[in-house]
Short mmCIF file of C-alpha atoms and ligand atoms in Angstrom, two decimals:
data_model
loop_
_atom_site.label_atom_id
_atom_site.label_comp_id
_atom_site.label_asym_id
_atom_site.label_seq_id
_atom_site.Cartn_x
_atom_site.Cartn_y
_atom_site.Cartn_z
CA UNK A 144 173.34 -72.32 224.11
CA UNK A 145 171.80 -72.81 220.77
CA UNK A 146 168.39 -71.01 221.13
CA UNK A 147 167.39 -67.63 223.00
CA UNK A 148 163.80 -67.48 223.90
CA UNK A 149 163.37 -67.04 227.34
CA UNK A 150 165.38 -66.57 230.95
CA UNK A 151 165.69 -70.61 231.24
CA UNK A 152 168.16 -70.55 228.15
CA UNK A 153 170.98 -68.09 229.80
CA UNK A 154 171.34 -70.34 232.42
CA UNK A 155 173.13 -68.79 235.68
CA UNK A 156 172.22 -65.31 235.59
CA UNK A 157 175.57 -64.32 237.88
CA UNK A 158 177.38 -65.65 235.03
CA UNK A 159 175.53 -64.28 232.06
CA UNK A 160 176.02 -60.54 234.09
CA UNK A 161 179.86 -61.20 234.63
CA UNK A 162 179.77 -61.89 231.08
CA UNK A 163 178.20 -58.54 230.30
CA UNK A 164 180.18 -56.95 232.51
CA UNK A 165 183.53 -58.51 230.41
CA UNK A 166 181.90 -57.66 226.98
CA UNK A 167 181.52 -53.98 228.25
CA UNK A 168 184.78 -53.86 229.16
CA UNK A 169 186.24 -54.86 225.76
CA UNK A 170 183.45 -55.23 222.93
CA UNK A 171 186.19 -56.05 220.50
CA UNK A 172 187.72 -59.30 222.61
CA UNK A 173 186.25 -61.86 220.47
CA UNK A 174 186.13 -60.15 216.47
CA UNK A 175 187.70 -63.31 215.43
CA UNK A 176 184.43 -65.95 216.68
CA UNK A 177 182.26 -64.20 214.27
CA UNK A 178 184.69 -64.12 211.15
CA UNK A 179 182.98 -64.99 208.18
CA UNK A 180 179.66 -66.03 210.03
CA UNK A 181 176.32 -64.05 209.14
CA UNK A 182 173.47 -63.38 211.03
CA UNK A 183 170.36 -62.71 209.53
CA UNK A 184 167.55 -60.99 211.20
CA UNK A 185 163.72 -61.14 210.59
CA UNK A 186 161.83 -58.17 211.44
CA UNK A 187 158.21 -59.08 211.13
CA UNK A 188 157.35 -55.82 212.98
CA UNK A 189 158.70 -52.30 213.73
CA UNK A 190 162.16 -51.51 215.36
CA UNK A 191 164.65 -48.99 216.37
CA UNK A 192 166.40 -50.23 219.44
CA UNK A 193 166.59 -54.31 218.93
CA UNK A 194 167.84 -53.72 215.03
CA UNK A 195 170.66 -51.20 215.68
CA UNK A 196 171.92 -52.81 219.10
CA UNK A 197 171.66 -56.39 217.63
CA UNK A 198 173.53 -55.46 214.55
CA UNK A 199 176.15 -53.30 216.37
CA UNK A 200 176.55 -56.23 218.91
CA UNK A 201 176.95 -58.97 215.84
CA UNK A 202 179.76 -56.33 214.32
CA UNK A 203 181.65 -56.33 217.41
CA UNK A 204 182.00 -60.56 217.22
CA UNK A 205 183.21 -59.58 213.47
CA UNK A 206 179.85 -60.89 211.99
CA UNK A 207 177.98 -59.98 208.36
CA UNK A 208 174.60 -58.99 209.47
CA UNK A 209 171.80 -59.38 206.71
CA UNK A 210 168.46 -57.61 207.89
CA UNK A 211 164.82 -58.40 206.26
CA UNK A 212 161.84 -56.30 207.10
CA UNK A 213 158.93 -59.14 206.09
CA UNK A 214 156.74 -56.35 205.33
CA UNK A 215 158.66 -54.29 203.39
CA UNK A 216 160.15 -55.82 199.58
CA UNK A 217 159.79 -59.67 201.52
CA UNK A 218 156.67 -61.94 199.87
CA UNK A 219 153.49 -61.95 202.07
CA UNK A 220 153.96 -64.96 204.39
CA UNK A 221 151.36 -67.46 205.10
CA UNK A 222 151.91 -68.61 208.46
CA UNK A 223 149.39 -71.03 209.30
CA UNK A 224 149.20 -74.57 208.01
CA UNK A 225 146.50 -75.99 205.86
CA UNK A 226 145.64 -72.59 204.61
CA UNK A 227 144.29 -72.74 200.66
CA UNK A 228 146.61 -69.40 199.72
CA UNK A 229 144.72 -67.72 197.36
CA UNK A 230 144.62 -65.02 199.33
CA UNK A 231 147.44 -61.85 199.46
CA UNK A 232 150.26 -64.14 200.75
CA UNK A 233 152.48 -65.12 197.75
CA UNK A 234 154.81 -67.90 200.52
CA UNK A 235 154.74 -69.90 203.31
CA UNK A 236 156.63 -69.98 206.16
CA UNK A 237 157.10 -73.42 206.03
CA UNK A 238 159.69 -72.81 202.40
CA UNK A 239 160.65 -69.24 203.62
CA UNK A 240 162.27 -70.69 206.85
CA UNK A 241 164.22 -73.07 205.44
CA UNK A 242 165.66 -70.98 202.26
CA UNK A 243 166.54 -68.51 204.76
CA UNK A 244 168.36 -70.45 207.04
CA UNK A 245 170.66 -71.76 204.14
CA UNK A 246 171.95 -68.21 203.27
CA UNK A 247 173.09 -67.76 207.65
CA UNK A 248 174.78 -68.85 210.43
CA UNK A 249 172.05 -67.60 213.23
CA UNK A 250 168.96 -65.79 213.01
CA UNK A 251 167.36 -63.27 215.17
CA UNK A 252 163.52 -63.28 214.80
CA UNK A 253 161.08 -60.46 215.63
CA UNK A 254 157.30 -61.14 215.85
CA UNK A 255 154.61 -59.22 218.14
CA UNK A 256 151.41 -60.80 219.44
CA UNK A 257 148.45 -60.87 216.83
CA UNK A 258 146.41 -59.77 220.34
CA UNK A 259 143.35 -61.61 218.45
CA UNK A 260 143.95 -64.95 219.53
CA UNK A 261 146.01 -65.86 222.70
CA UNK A 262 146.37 -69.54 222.33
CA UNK A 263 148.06 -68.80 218.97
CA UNK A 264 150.08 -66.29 220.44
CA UNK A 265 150.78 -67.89 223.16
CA UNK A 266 152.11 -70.97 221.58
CA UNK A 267 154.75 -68.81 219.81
CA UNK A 268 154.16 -70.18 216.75
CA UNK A 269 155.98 -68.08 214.49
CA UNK A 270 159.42 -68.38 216.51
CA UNK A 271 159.02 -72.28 217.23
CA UNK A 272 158.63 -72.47 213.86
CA UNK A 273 162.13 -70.56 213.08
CA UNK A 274 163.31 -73.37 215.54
CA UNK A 275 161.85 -76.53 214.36
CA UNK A 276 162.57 -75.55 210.20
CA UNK A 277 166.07 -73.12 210.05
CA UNK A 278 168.19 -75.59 210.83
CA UNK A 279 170.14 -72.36 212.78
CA UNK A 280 170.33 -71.18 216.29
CA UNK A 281 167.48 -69.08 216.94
CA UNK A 282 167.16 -65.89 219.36
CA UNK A 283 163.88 -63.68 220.00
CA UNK A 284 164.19 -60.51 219.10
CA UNK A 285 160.98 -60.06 220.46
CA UNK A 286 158.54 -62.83 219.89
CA UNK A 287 154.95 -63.33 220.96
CA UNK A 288 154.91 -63.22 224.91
CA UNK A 289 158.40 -62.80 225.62
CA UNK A 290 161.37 -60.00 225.31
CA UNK A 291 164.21 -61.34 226.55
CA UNK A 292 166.96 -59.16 225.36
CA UNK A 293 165.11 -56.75 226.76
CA UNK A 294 164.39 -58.51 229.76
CA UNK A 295 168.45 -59.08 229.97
CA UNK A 296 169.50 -55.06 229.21
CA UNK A 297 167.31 -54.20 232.15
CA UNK A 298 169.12 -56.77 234.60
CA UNK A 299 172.59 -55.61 233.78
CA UNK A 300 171.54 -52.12 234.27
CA UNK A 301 169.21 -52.72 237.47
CA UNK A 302 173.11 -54.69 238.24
CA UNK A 303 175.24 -51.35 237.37
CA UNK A 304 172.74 -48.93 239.31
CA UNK A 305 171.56 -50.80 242.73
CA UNK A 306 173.10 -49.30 246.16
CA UNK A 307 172.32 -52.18 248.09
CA UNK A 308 171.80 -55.65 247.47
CA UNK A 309 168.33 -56.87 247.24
CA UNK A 310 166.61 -53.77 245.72
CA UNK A 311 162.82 -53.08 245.38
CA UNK A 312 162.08 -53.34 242.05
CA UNK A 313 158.25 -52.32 241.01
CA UNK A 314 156.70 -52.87 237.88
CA UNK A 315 153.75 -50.47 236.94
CA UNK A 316 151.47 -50.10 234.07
CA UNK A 317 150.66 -46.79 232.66
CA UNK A 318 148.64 -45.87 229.96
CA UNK A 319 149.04 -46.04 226.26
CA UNK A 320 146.27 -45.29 223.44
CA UNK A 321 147.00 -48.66 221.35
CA UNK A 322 146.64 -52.15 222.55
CA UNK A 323 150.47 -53.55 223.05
CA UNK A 324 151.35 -57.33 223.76
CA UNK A 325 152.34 -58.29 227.00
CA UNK A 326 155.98 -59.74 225.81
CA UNK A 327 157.49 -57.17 227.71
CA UNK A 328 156.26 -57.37 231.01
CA UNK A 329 155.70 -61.03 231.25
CA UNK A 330 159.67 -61.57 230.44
CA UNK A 331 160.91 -58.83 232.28
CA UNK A 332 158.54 -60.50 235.19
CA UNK A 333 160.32 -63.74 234.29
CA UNK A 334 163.93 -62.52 234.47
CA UNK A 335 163.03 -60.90 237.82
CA UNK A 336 161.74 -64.03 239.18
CA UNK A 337 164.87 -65.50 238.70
CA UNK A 338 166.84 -63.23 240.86
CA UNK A 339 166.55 -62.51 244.60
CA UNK A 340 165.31 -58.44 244.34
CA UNK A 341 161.98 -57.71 246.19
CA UNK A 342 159.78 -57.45 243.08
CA UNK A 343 156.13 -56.12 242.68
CA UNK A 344 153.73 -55.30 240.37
CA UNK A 345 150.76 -52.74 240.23
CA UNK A 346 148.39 -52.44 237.53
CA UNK A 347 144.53 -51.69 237.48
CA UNK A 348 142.28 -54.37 237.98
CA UNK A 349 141.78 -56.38 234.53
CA UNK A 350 144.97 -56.31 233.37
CA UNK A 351 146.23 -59.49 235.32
CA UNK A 352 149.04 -60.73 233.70
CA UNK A 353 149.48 -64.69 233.08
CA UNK A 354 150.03 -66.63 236.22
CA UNK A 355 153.33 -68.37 235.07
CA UNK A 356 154.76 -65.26 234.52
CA UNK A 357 153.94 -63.31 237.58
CA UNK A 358 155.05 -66.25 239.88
CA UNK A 359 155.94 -65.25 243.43
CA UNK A 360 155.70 -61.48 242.81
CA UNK A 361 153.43 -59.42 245.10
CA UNK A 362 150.55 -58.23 243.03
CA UNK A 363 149.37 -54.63 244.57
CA UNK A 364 146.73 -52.86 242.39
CA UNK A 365 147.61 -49.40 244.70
CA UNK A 366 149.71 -47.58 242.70
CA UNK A 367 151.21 -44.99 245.58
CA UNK A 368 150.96 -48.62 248.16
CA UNK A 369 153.45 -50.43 245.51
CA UNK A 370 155.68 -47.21 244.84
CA UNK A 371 156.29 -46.69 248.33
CA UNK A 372 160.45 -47.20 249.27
CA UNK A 373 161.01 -48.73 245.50
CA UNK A 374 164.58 -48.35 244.25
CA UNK A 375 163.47 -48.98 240.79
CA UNK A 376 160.78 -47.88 238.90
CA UNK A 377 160.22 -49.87 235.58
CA UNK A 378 156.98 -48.28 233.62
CA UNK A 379 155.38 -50.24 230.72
CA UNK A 380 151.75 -50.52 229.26
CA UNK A 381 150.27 -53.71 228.10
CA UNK A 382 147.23 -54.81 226.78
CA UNK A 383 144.40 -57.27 228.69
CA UNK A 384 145.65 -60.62 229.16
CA UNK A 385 142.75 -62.39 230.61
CA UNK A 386 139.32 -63.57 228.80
CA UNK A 387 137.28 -62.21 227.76
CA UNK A 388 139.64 -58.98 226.97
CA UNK A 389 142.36 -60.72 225.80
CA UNK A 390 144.64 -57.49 223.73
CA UNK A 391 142.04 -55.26 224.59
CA UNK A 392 142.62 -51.49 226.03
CA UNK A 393 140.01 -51.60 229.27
CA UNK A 394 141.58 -48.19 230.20
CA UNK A 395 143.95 -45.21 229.27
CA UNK A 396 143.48 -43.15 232.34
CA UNK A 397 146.34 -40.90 233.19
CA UNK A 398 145.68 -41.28 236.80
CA UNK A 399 148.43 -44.36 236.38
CA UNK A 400 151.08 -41.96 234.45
CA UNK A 401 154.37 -42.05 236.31
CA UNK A 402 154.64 -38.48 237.53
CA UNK A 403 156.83 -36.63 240.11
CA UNK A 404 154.84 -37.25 242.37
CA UNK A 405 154.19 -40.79 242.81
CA UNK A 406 158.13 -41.33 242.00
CA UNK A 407 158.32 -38.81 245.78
CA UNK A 408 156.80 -42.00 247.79
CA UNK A 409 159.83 -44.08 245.97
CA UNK A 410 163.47 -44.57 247.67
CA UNK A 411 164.56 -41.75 245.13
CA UNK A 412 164.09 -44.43 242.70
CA UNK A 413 165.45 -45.15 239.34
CA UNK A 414 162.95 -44.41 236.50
CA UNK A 415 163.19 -46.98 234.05
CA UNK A 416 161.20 -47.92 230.47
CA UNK A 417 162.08 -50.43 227.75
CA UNK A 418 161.21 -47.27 224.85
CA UNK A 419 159.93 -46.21 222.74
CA UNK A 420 157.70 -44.42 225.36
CA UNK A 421 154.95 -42.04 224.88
CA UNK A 422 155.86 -38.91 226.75
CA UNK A 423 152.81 -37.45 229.41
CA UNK A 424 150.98 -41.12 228.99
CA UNK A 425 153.50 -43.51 230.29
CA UNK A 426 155.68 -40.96 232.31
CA UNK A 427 155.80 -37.00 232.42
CA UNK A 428 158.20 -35.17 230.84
CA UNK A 429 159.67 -34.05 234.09
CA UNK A 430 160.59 -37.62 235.26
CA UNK A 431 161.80 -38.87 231.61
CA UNK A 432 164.09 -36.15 231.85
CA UNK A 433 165.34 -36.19 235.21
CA UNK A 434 168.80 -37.26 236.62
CA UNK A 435 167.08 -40.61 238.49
CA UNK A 436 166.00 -41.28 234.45
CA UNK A 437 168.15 -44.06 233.61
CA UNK A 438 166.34 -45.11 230.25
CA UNK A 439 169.50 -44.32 227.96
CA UNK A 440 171.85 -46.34 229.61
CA UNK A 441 169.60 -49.04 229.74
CA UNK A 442 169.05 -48.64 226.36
CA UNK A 443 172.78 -48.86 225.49
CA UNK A 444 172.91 -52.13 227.29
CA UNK A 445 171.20 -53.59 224.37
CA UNK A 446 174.45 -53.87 222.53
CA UNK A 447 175.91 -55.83 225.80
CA UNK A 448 172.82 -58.38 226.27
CA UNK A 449 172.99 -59.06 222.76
CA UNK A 450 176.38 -59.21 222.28
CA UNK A 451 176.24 -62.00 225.16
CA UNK A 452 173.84 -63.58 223.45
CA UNK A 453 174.72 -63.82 220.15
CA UNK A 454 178.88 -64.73 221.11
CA UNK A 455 177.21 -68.11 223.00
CA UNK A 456 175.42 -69.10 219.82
CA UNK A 457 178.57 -68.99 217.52
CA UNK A 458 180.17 -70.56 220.29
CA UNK A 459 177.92 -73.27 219.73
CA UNK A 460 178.26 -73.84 216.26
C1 AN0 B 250 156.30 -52.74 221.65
C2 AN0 B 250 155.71 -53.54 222.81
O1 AN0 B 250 155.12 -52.95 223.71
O2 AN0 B 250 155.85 -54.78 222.82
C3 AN0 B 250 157.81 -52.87 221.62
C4 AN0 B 250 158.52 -52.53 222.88
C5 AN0 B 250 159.94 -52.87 222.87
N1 AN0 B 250 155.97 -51.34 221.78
C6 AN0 B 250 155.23 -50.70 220.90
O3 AN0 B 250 154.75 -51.27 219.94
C7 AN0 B 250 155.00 -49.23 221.12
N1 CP B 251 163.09 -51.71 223.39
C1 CP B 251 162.97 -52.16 222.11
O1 CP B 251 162.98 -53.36 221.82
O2 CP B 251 162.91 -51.15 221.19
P1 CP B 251 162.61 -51.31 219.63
O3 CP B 251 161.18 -51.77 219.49
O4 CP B 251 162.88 -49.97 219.06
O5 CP B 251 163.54 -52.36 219.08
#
């Protein structure tokens, strides 16, 4: 594997999740594959979960992690070609990429959705970039419409939690007072895809997600209808996808916040949310803290998804 952008580069998921499974077992197995190898990440935007987990998981394969927040002590970067920068951006992407790929190994990339223009973001120009001009294996650490570390944390721990074998796994959106990209949805909509659970997805009408992302998944805009006998409940907001609203919020009403009881029509479903979540928008206190709440554990498998994937990059070096 020498890139990590979407489900299509783990290959078999049974394999990546016996992999996990392994890692979990003994973090510490392969400290000699990283020795003397750095990893750099790029953090273009915020982060609590992906930086700490990704840097643990890189310490565990006895890597040097080197982190750069673009925004904070970094030069402005230009991204787009052509510009005339006379503007507030002191660099281009086009000399940052490769100067910073000659000081790593790998590089882990984070970049949001501008949520202004969706061809642009949905080209993923900022991470194909990292691909085409680092000269390094490349992993998203969230890019423009896809999360798929994320998207791989929540399969191992969907994995560690089902009872039976083809659980009903529902997606919802809930509300959220700022516009957020759809990365995390459409990729954990992806990676869901690609295995055999009973998945569906409720939102309000409007926030449609991209076609190629939703695939075969039922598509039931009755919140209580798609809740009904779930095993897993996995909450997120996202912003408009389709024209003309692309990245805009069409609605924060609370009527969609995951409460007790809409999660009473469930199977005694799990409650589950990427974080960080905003408490009595996405989900009520009551649920967040309950014992079905498995959002700490699945936050913990963060170290194990990226520990996979960052032990098949050096292994590809
Ligand atoms: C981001 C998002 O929704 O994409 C990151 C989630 C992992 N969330 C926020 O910006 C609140
Ligand atoms: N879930 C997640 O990626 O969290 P952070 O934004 O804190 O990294």
């Amino acid at each position: 594997m020498n890139k990590f952008t979407c489900v299509g580069d783990i290959g078999s998921l049974d394999m990546a999740i016996r992999e996990a499974m392994e890692i979990k077992k003994d973090r510490f197995a392969f400290t000699e594959l990283g020795k003397n190898k750095t990893l750099l990440m790029i953090f273009f935007n915020s982060s609590l979960r992906t930086r700490l987990s990704t840097q643990k998981a890189a310490m565990n394969l006895g890597m040097n992690v080197m982190v750069l927040d673009v925004n904070q002590g970094a030069w402005k970067l230009e991204t787009e070609r052509g510009v005339i920068m006379d503007g507030d951006k002191a660099e281009h992407l086009l000399e940052a990429i490769p100067v910073m790929g000659s000081y790593c190994d790998i590089i882990g990339v984070r970049s949001f959705a501008g949520l202004k223009n969706k061809k642009e973001d949905y080209e993923e120009m900022v991470i194909e970039q990292f691909i085409k001009y680092s000269g390094r294996p490349v992993f998203s650490m969230e890019a423009a419409t896809r999360h798929p570390l994320q998207s791989f944390a929540d399969l191992i721990t969907i994995e560690e939690f089902k009872t039976k074998p083809r659980p009903k796994v529902v997606m919802t959106w809930a509300p959220h007072p700022k516009a957020l990209p759809q990365a995390v949805p459409n990729s954990f909509a992806e990676w869901m895809n690609a295995t055999d659970y009973d998945f569906v997805i409720t939102h309000p009408r409007g926030y449609e997600l991209d076609p190629k992302f939703v695939g075969n998944a039922v598509v039931e805009y009755d919140q209580r209808k798609a809740f009904e006998g779930a095993d897993f409940i996995y909450a997120k907001n996202w912003s408009a996808y389709t024209d003309p609203n692309y990245g805009a919020v069409l609605s924060t009403d609370r009527d969609w916040t995951v409460d007790s009881d809409k999660m009473a029509l469930t199977d005694n479903a799990f409650f589950m949310h990427c974080l960080p979540v905003r408490r009595n928008m996405i989900v009520t206190d009551d649920v967040i803290e309950s014992e079905r709440s498995i959002v700490i554990p699945e936050a913990a498998n963060r170290e194990i998804s990226a520990q996979v994937v960052i032990k098949r990059l050096l292994e590809s070096l």
